[in-house]
Amino acid sequence: MNKRLRISFTRKGLLKALKKTGLVILGLTVLFFLLNLLFPLPDKLEYSTMITDNKGNLVNAYLTRDQQWRMKTELNEISPLLQTTIIAKEDKYFYHHPGVNPFAVVRAFFRNIFRLRVTSGASTITMQVARALEPGRRNIWSKIREMFRAFQLEWKYSKKEILQLYLNLVPYGGNIQGVKAAALLYFNKNPDHLSLAEITTLSIIPNRPVSLVIGRNNDGIIKERNRWLRKFEEDKVFTAKQIEDALAEPMNASRASVPHFIPHLSLQLKKQGGDNIRTHIDLQMQQQVEKLTTDYIRIQRLKNIRNAAIVIIDNATHQVITYVGSAGFNDSTDGGQVNGAHAVRQPGSTLKPLLYGLCFDEGLLTPGSVMTDVPVNYDGYTPENYDQQFHGYVTTSYALEHSLNIPAVKSLRLLGHEKLIDKLSACNFKQIRLDRKKLGLSLILGGCGTTLEELTGLFSSFANNGVFIPPSYSDADSVRSSLRVMSPAACFMINDILSRVNRPDFPINWSATEHMPKIAWKTGTSYGKRDAWSIGYNKKYTVGVWTGNFSGVGAADLSGANIATPLLFRIFNMIDYDSDESWFTQPEDCDIRKICSETGRVPSDKCENLVTDYFIPLISSNQPCANRQEIMLSPDEKMSYCKSCAPQTGYKKKWFRIIEPEMQAWYAENRIAYTAVPPHNPSCEVIFRGAAPAITSPVNGTEYMISRKDPEPLQLTCKTANDVTKVYWYINNKFYKTSNAGEKQFFIPEEGPVKISCTDDKGRNRNVNITVKYANL
């Protein structure tokens, strides 16, 4: 019975002890979580921004705000060799303790007590991470804090992640932190490419960062490295063969500088955030284009042209593989650190291909459509061509090849400028999207803001069958939606026009085209000759070139044709020399038909001069040509009749080409002979119900400001019907002057409201009203 009592008391004592132990553990657990809430882990780290090329090689990097090179080692960069070496040296029981190794703590305590000094530490890898995250004076309290932080780390992170933190925080002297920064700066390698000897070398530096400096104390480092290698061999961490190879490996490393390639793009990507940013830059091509650009601009400085920017897109991947922001990043004479590829500038005529492509898709035009290139006035807006000349009848192809402004403005007016703005906004033209309410017809001549990045991305859609895919600058640009800019047929027509060599914007004295790949290109020059553009493409690449001055100062010789295009050609010659790449083929939705060469319309039986033209079936206009009209004439052909006034007999019929009033005026002004329809029967009354003269200047409803000191006269012009020879001008209901149809007149108006009337020789009248103010200008 006594034995049973003793067993019973023993069980009760054990249960009581277990209960107390459980309560202690529970209490400690509750205390840990409470302290964890009160004192959260300071694990927010700032890493150096690293920029790499398309092969993963470092091309640029930036210090952290505390001026450290702390480059993030990713989990996939921790090789088995690196992991084994670090754990064998620093914490062989890393995977078996909860952050604190109690046996190591006890061992260190007794060693230090008996020797009366610190001879042995008990810090695990986890505790070293805790100390790096929260540095401070080393004493008993800091050690307790390290242990608590170690438990927090083990609770929050996996062992692999804690090892990653250690490798990112371990100090290597100076301002180098982490194995990746050390590997790149000392060995020019990523951590996963380090050898056993190199890893062992890096593992011993943190213990003696002052006395063991790579590049300064290499002999001492080799001695200490070999000591640890032999210890690894004794502990059977590595094979004898591995150790033998590591011992034989020479060590002549020294600290290198961080590279600073692609500086403009690197700065731009850094602002977007991220630790490791992998770009698509082809570094070899980048450096070749940079040198070519620098050398080219050095020559152009004699013409007061100091800068250039280049963007190259791989059309197969839609990735930006070359990005040059200026002719020299460190050149302070014209703001070399300004990013010319990202700067908003006036695009000149570079948007015209998109405009005509949209007109093709709307059925408004075809390449063979004929327009008039003569003076126009749209509510006071009077565009002019770059060469200050007018060319009369021109086809769409000719207008685009010669970059004529007036046909482009007419085409935009036909299309509607809102449609062009909508398309550009959808293609990520940010400034145009912001300014859309301010934009009008001048948009197509460069009256807007764009960047070289945006324009090059837009032109890459011409090489992609009319589909726009936003250019990708880094691996972070993984989600990109596509947008059809124009149909394959319209795109093919634009490519065909822009690839023709017989153009006025072909560079003067260019002779290096023998092996140059076939390309399509478009130039542009902004108002005041401040910006010159040339953007070209073939199946492989799209290249955008901007030249000019960041100061905004214009240059007399600056133009897209003679400055930007030669650089474009040189770049294509270099990156795609002697290419045999096939050209764009005619798509199924594009067909060929005969048209009248005089109107660009489907020919009638009276059309004599026919040419072939591309068109889009069921989209392009099928309106027949009505260029020829049979007119009834008097026997002497000095008077014409209509059906209402023609006599019963005694007249003849003759076919005439119908000339628009604006072309009649242009022919007359340029003394170009043409066969005009004879004046109409003066006794015909029906003709008075015809079209009255259209006053084109001054513009109705406009307020004109005139200088009192030097008043300039206002111009009087009008458009009339074919049969009008004379017009009569009236100012405020008082006769002013008689002139020939299409002839310009001038007058100096009085201040205040002014009524201007124009009556033709058939009695038809048109009025406009303006307001005139005089000021001391």
Short mmCIF file of N, CA, C and O in Angstrom, two decimals, residues 40-131:
data_model
loop_
_atom_site.label_atom_id
_atom_site.label_comp_id
_atom_site.label_asym_id
_atom_site.label_seq_id
_atom_site.Cartn_x
_atom_site.Cartn_y
_atom_site.Cartn_z
N PRO A 40 7.67 45.48 -33.27
CA PRO A 40 7.72 44.75 -34.54
C PRO A 40 9.14 44.69 -35.10
O PRO A 40 9.98 45.55 -34.82
N LEU A 41 9.36 43.70 -35.91
CA LEU A 41 10.68 43.45 -36.49
C LEU A 41 11.03 44.55 -37.50
O LEU A 41 10.27 44.81 -38.42
N PRO A 42 12.18 45.21 -37.31
CA PRO A 42 12.60 46.27 -38.26
C PRO A 42 13.25 45.68 -39.50
O PRO A 42 14.46 45.79 -39.71
N ASP A 43 12.45 45.06 -40.34
CA ASP A 43 12.99 44.31 -41.47
C ASP A 43 12.74 44.98 -42.82
O ASP A 43 12.80 44.33 -43.86
N LYS A 44 12.42 46.27 -42.80
CA LYS A 44 12.22 46.99 -44.06
C LYS A 44 13.58 47.47 -44.58
O LYS A 44 14.17 48.39 -44.03
N LEU A 45 14.07 46.82 -45.61
CA LEU A 45 15.39 47.13 -46.14
C LEU A 45 15.30 47.90 -47.45
O LEU A 45 14.42 47.66 -48.27
N GLU A 46 16.21 48.84 -47.60
CA GLU A 46 16.34 49.53 -48.88
C GLU A 46 17.55 48.95 -49.61
O GLU A 46 18.65 48.86 -49.05
N TYR A 47 17.32 48.53 -50.83
CA TYR A 47 18.40 47.95 -51.64
C TYR A 47 18.82 48.93 -52.73
O TYR A 47 18.04 49.78 -53.17
N SER A 48 20.05 48.77 -53.16
CA SER A 48 20.52 49.54 -54.31
C SER A 48 19.73 49.11 -55.55
O SER A 48 19.48 47.93 -55.75
N THR A 49 19.33 50.11 -56.34
CA THR A 49 18.66 49.79 -57.60
C THR A 49 19.70 49.30 -58.58
O THR A 49 20.68 49.98 -58.86
N MET A 50 19.48 48.10 -59.11
CA MET A 50 20.39 47.50 -60.08
C MET A 50 19.71 47.44 -61.44
O MET A 50 18.57 47.01 -61.55
N ILE A 51 20.43 47.88 -62.46
CA ILE A 51 19.94 47.84 -63.83
C ILE A 51 20.81 46.84 -64.60
O ILE A 51 22.04 46.95 -64.60
N THR A 52 20.18 45.87 -65.25
CA THR A 52 20.93 44.89 -66.03
C THR A 52 20.48 44.90 -67.49
O THR A 52 19.40 45.39 -67.82
N ASP A 53 21.34 44.36 -68.36
CA ASP A 53 21.00 44.30 -69.78
C ASP A 53 20.21 43.04 -70.08
O ASP A 53 19.78 42.31 -69.18
N ASN A 54 20.02 42.75 -71.37
CA ASN A 54 19.20 41.60 -71.76
C ASN A 54 19.86 40.27 -71.43
O ASN A 54 19.20 39.23 -71.48
N LYS A 55 21.14 40.28 -71.06
CA LYS A 55 21.83 39.05 -70.66
C LYS A 55 21.96 38.93 -69.14
O LYS A 55 22.55 37.96 -68.65
N GLY A 56 21.44 39.90 -68.42
CA GLY A 56 21.52 39.86 -66.97
C GLY A 56 22.78 40.48 -66.41
O GLY A 56 23.00 40.42 -65.19
N ASN A 57 23.61 41.08 -67.25
CA ASN A 57 24.84 41.71 -66.77
C ASN A 57 24.55 43.12 -66.24
O ASN A 57 23.75 43.86 -66.82
N LEU A 58 25.23 43.47 -65.15
CA LEU A 58 25.02 44.77 -64.53
C LEU A 58 25.49 45.88 -65.47
O LEU A 58 26.63 45.86 -65.95
N VAL A 59 24.63 46.86 -65.73
CA VAL A 59 25.01 47.99 -66.56
C VAL A 59 24.93 49.32 -65.82
O VAL A 59 25.48 50.32 -66.26
N ASN A 60 24.24 49.32 -64.67
CA ASN A 60 24.15 50.54 -63.86
C ASN A 60 23.60 50.18 -62.49
O ASN A 60 22.92 49.15 -62.34
N ALA A 61 23.90 50.99 -61.51
CA ALA A 61 23.40 50.77 -60.16
C ALA A 61 23.45 52.08 -59.39
O ALA A 61 24.21 52.99 -59.76
N TYR A 62 22.67 52.17 -58.33
CA TYR A 62 22.57 53.40 -57.56
C TYR A 62 22.68 53.10 -56.07
O TYR A 62 22.12 52.11 -55.58
N LEU A 63 23.40 53.96 -55.34
CA LEU A 63 23.55 53.82 -53.89
C LEU A 63 22.20 53.97 -53.20
O LEU A 63 21.30 54.65 -53.69
N THR A 64 22.09 53.33 -52.03
CA THR A 64 20.90 53.54 -51.20
C THR A 64 20.97 54.92 -50.56
O THR A 64 22.00 55.62 -50.66
N ARG A 65 19.92 55.32 -49.88
CA ARG A 65 19.92 56.64 -49.26
C ARG A 65 20.96 56.77 -48.16
O ARG A 65 21.40 57.87 -47.86
N ASP A 66 21.37 55.65 -47.55
CA ASP A 66 22.45 55.71 -46.56
C ASP A 66 23.82 55.47 -47.20
O ASP A 66 24.79 55.13 -46.52
N GLN A 67 23.88 55.64 -48.55
CA GLN A 67 25.14 55.59 -49.31
C GLN A 67 25.83 54.24 -49.23
O GLN A 67 27.06 54.15 -49.12
N GLN A 68 25.05 53.17 -49.29
CA GLN A 68 25.60 51.82 -49.26
C GLN A 68 25.36 51.13 -50.59
O GLN A 68 24.34 51.35 -51.25
N TRP A 69 26.34 50.27 -50.95
CA TRP A 69 26.10 49.35 -52.07
C TRP A 69 25.50 48.08 -51.47
O TRP A 69 26.21 47.19 -51.03
N ARG A 70 24.17 48.05 -51.38
CA ARG A 70 23.46 46.90 -50.81
C ARG A 70 22.58 46.32 -51.92
O ARG A 70 21.45 46.75 -52.14
N MET A 71 23.12 45.37 -52.65
CA MET A 71 22.43 44.81 -53.81
C MET A 71 21.73 43.52 -53.42
O MET A 71 22.33 42.65 -52.80
N LYS A 72 20.49 43.41 -53.79
CA LYS A 72 19.67 42.27 -53.33
C LYS A 72 20.04 40.98 -54.03
O LYS A 72 20.03 40.89 -55.26
N THR A 73 20.36 39.97 -53.22
CA THR A 73 20.58 38.62 -53.72
C THR A 73 19.25 37.89 -53.74
O THR A 73 18.61 37.73 -52.69
N GLU A 74 18.83 37.48 -54.91
CA GLU A 74 17.57 36.77 -55.01
C GLU A 74 17.75 35.31 -54.56
O GLU A 74 18.87 34.79 -54.55
N LEU A 75 16.64 34.66 -54.21
CA LEU A 75 16.71 33.28 -53.73
C LEU A 75 17.34 32.36 -54.77
O LEU A 75 18.10 31.45 -54.43
N ASN A 76 17.03 32.60 -56.05
CA ASN A 76 17.57 31.71 -57.08
C ASN A 76 19.05 31.95 -57.35
O ASN A 76 19.68 31.24 -58.13
N GLU A 77 19.63 32.98 -56.72
CA GLU A 77 21.06 33.25 -56.86
C GLU A 77 21.88 32.63 -55.74
O GLU A 77 23.11 32.73 -55.74
N ILE A 78 21.19 32.01 -54.77
CA ILE A 78 21.90 31.33 -53.68
C ILE A 78 22.17 29.90 -54.13
O ILE A 78 21.31 29.01 -54.03
N SER A 79 23.36 29.67 -54.66
CA SER A 79 23.71 28.35 -55.17
C SER A 79 23.94 27.38 -54.02
O SER A 79 24.24 27.79 -52.90
N PRO A 80 23.81 26.07 -54.27
CA PRO A 80 24.11 25.07 -53.22
C PRO A 80 25.52 25.23 -52.66
O PRO A 80 25.75 25.05 -51.46
N LEU A 81 26.48 25.57 -53.53
CA LEU A 81 27.86 25.76 -53.07
C LEU A 81 27.96 26.93 -52.11
O LEU A 81 28.62 26.84 -51.05
N LEU A 82 27.31 28.05 -52.44
CA LEU A 82 27.32 29.22 -51.57
C LEU A 82 26.65 28.91 -50.24
O LEU A 82 27.16 29.24 -49.16
N GLN A 83 25.52 28.24 -50.29
CA GLN A 83 24.78 27.90 -49.07
C GLN A 83 25.60 26.98 -48.17
O GLN A 83 25.72 27.21 -46.95
N THR A 84 26.19 25.95 -48.75
CA THR A 84 26.96 24.98 -47.96
C THR A 84 28.16 25.65 -47.30
O THR A 84 28.45 25.43 -46.11
N THR A 85 28.87 26.48 -48.04
CA THR A 85 30.07 27.12 -47.51
C THR A 85 29.74 28.06 -46.36
O THR A 85 30.39 28.04 -45.31
N ILE A 86 28.73 28.91 -46.53
CA ILE A 86 28.38 29.89 -45.51
C ILE A 86 27.89 29.19 -44.23
O ILE A 86 28.28 29.55 -43.11
N ILE A 87 27.06 28.18 -44.40
CA ILE A 87 26.53 27.48 -43.22
C ILE A 87 27.64 26.72 -42.51
O ILE A 87 27.73 26.72 -41.27
N ALA A 88 28.55 26.08 -43.26
CA ALA A 88 29.66 25.35 -42.64
C ALA A 88 30.56 26.28 -41.85
O ALA A 88 31.10 25.89 -40.80
N LYS A 89 30.72 27.50 -42.31
CA LYS A 89 31.61 28.42 -41.60
C LYS A 89 30.91 29.16 -40.47
O LYS A 89 31.48 29.34 -39.39
N GLU A 90 29.68 29.58 -40.68
CA GLU A 90 29.04 30.47 -39.72
C GLU A 90 28.10 29.78 -38.74
O GLU A 90 27.99 30.22 -37.60
N ASP A 91 27.41 28.73 -39.18
CA ASP A 91 26.37 28.16 -38.31
C ASP A 91 25.98 26.78 -38.83
O ASP A 91 24.97 26.63 -39.52
N LYS A 92 26.76 25.76 -38.43
CA LYS A 92 26.54 24.42 -38.99
C LYS A 92 25.22 23.81 -38.54
O LYS A 92 24.73 22.87 -39.17
N TYR A 93 24.62 24.34 -37.47
CA TYR A 93 23.32 23.81 -37.00
C TYR A 93 22.16 24.74 -37.38
O TYR A 93 21.11 24.73 -36.75
N PHE A 94 22.40 25.54 -38.44
CA PHE A 94 21.42 26.55 -38.85
C PHE A 94 20.02 25.97 -39.06
O PHE A 94 19.01 26.57 -38.67
N TYR A 95 19.95 24.79 -39.67
CA TYR A 95 18.65 24.20 -39.98
C TYR A 95 18.07 23.41 -38.81
O TYR A 95 17.01 22.78 -38.97
N HIS A 96 18.71 23.44 -37.65
CA HIS A 96 18.26 22.60 -36.54
C HIS A 96 17.93 23.38 -35.28
O HIS A 96 17.54 22.78 -34.27
N HIS A 97 18.09 24.70 -35.27
CA HIS A 97 17.75 25.50 -34.08
C HIS A 97 16.69 26.53 -34.41
O HIS A 97 16.49 26.88 -35.58
N PRO A 98 16.00 27.06 -33.38
CA PRO A 98 14.92 28.03 -33.62
C PRO A 98 15.40 29.47 -33.70
O PRO A 98 14.63 30.39 -33.41
N GLY A 99 16.62 29.71 -34.08
CA GLY A 99 17.17 31.06 -34.14
C GLY A 99 18.25 31.28 -33.13
O GLY A 99 19.15 32.10 -33.33
N VAL A 100 18.17 30.59 -32.01
CA VAL A 100 19.18 30.65 -30.96
C VAL A 100 19.62 29.22 -30.68
O VAL A 100 18.79 28.32 -30.50
N ASN A 101 20.94 29.02 -30.65
CA ASN A 101 21.49 27.69 -30.37
C ASN A 101 21.84 27.62 -28.89
O ASN A 101 22.86 28.18 -28.44
N PRO A 102 20.97 26.96 -28.04
CA PRO A 102 21.20 26.97 -26.58
C PRO A 102 22.52 26.32 -26.18
O PRO A 102 23.18 26.77 -25.24
N PHE A 103 22.94 25.29 -26.90
CA PHE A 103 24.21 24.62 -26.58
C PHE A 103 25.38 25.56 -26.82
O PHE A 103 26.33 25.62 -26.03
N ALA A 104 25.31 26.30 -27.91
CA ALA A 104 26.38 27.25 -28.21
C ALA A 104 26.40 28.38 -27.18
O ALA A 104 27.48 28.86 -26.78
N VAL A 105 25.22 28.79 -26.68
CA VAL A 105 25.14 29.83 -25.67
C VAL A 105 25.81 29.37 -24.38
O VAL A 105 26.61 30.09 -23.76
N VAL A 106 25.48 28.15 -23.95
CA VAL A 106 26.06 27.61 -22.72
C VAL A 106 27.56 27.45 -22.87
O VAL A 106 28.34 27.81 -21.97
N ARG A 107 28.01 26.89 -24.00
CA ARG A 107 29.44 26.70 -24.24
C ARG A 107 30.19 28.02 -24.19
O ARG A 107 31.24 28.15 -23.55
N ALA A 108 29.66 29.03 -24.86
CA ALA A 108 30.30 30.33 -24.89
C ALA A 108 30.33 30.96 -23.50
O ALA A 108 31.31 31.60 -23.10
N PHE A 109 29.26 30.76 -22.73
CA PHE A 109 29.19 31.34 -21.39
C PHE A 109 30.32 30.80 -20.51
O PHE A 109 31.05 31.56 -19.86
N PHE A 110 30.49 29.48 -20.46
CA PHE A 110 31.52 28.90 -19.60
C PHE A 110 32.92 29.22 -20.10
O PHE A 110 33.83 29.49 -19.30
N ARG A 111 33.12 29.24 -21.40
CA ARG A 111 34.46 29.57 -21.93
C ARG A 111 34.85 31.00 -21.54
O ARG A 111 35.97 31.26 -21.12
N ASN A 112 33.90 31.88 -21.67
CA ASN A 112 34.20 33.28 -21.37
C ASN A 112 34.38 33.51 -19.87
O ASN A 112 35.18 34.36 -19.45
N ILE A 113 33.64 32.72 -19.02
CA ILE A 113 33.78 32.85 -17.56
C ILE A 113 35.16 32.37 -17.13
O ILE A 113 35.87 33.03 -16.35
N PHE A 114 35.54 31.19 -17.60
CA PHE A 114 36.81 30.60 -17.16
C PHE A 114 38.02 31.40 -17.66
O PHE A 114 39.05 31.45 -16.99
N ARG A 115 37.88 32.04 -18.86
CA ARG A 115 39.03 32.76 -19.41
C ARG A 115 38.97 34.26 -19.11
O ARG A 115 39.86 35.01 -19.50
N LEU A 116 37.88 34.68 -18.46
CA LEU A 116 37.71 36.07 -18.02
C LEU A 116 37.76 37.08 -19.17
O LEU A 116 38.09 38.23 -18.99
N ARG A 117 37.46 36.63 -20.38
CA ARG A 117 37.36 37.53 -21.55
C ARG A 117 36.53 36.81 -22.62
O ARG A 117 36.34 35.60 -22.56
N VAL A 118 36.09 37.56 -23.57
CA VAL A 118 35.25 37.00 -24.64
C VAL A 118 36.15 36.28 -25.62
O VAL A 118 36.95 36.90 -26.33
N THR A 119 36.06 34.97 -25.63
CA THR A 119 36.86 34.15 -26.55
C THR A 119 35.99 33.37 -27.51
O THR A 119 36.47 32.82 -28.48
N SER A 120 34.71 33.28 -27.21
CA SER A 120 33.82 32.50 -28.05
C SER A 120 32.46 33.16 -28.12
O SER A 120 31.93 33.59 -27.09
N GLY A 121 31.91 33.30 -29.34
CA GLY A 121 30.57 33.85 -29.51
C GLY A 121 29.55 32.75 -29.70
O GLY A 121 29.90 31.59 -29.93
N ALA A 122 28.28 33.11 -29.57
CA ALA A 122 27.22 32.11 -29.74
C ALA A 122 26.21 32.57 -30.77
O ALA A 122 25.10 32.06 -30.83
N SER A 123 26.61 33.55 -31.61
CA SER A 123 25.67 34.11 -32.56
C SER A 123 25.42 33.14 -33.71
O SER A 123 26.36 32.68 -34.36
N THR A 124 24.17 32.87 -33.94
CA THR A 124 23.77 32.09 -35.11
C THR A 124 23.62 33.03 -36.30
O THR A 124 23.71 34.26 -36.16
N ILE A 125 23.40 32.45 -37.48
CA ILE A 125 23.16 33.29 -38.66
C ILE A 125 21.94 34.18 -38.44
O ILE A 125 21.94 35.36 -38.79
N THR A 126 20.92 33.61 -37.80
CA THR A 126 19.70 34.38 -37.52
C THR A 126 20.00 35.55 -36.61
O THR A 126 19.49 36.66 -36.81
N MET A 127 20.81 35.33 -35.57
CA MET A 127 21.16 36.40 -34.64
C MET A 127 22.02 37.46 -35.34
O MET A 127 21.90 38.66 -35.04
N GLN A 128 22.88 37.05 -36.25
CA GLN A 128 23.68 38.03 -36.99
C GLN A 128 22.79 38.90 -37.87
O GLN A 128 23.04 40.10 -38.03
N VAL A 129 21.73 38.31 -38.44
CA VAL A 129 20.76 39.10 -39.20
C VAL A 129 20.08 40.10 -38.29
O VAL A 129 19.91 41.28 -38.64
N ALA A 130 19.70 39.64 -37.08
CA ALA A 130 19.04 40.53 -36.12
C ALA A 130 19.95 41.69 -35.76
O ALA A 130 19.49 42.85 -35.67
N ARG A 131 21.23 41.42 -35.56
CA ARG A 131 22.19 42.48 -35.21
C ARG A 131 22.36 43.45 -36.37
O ARG A 131 22.49 44.66 -36.17
#
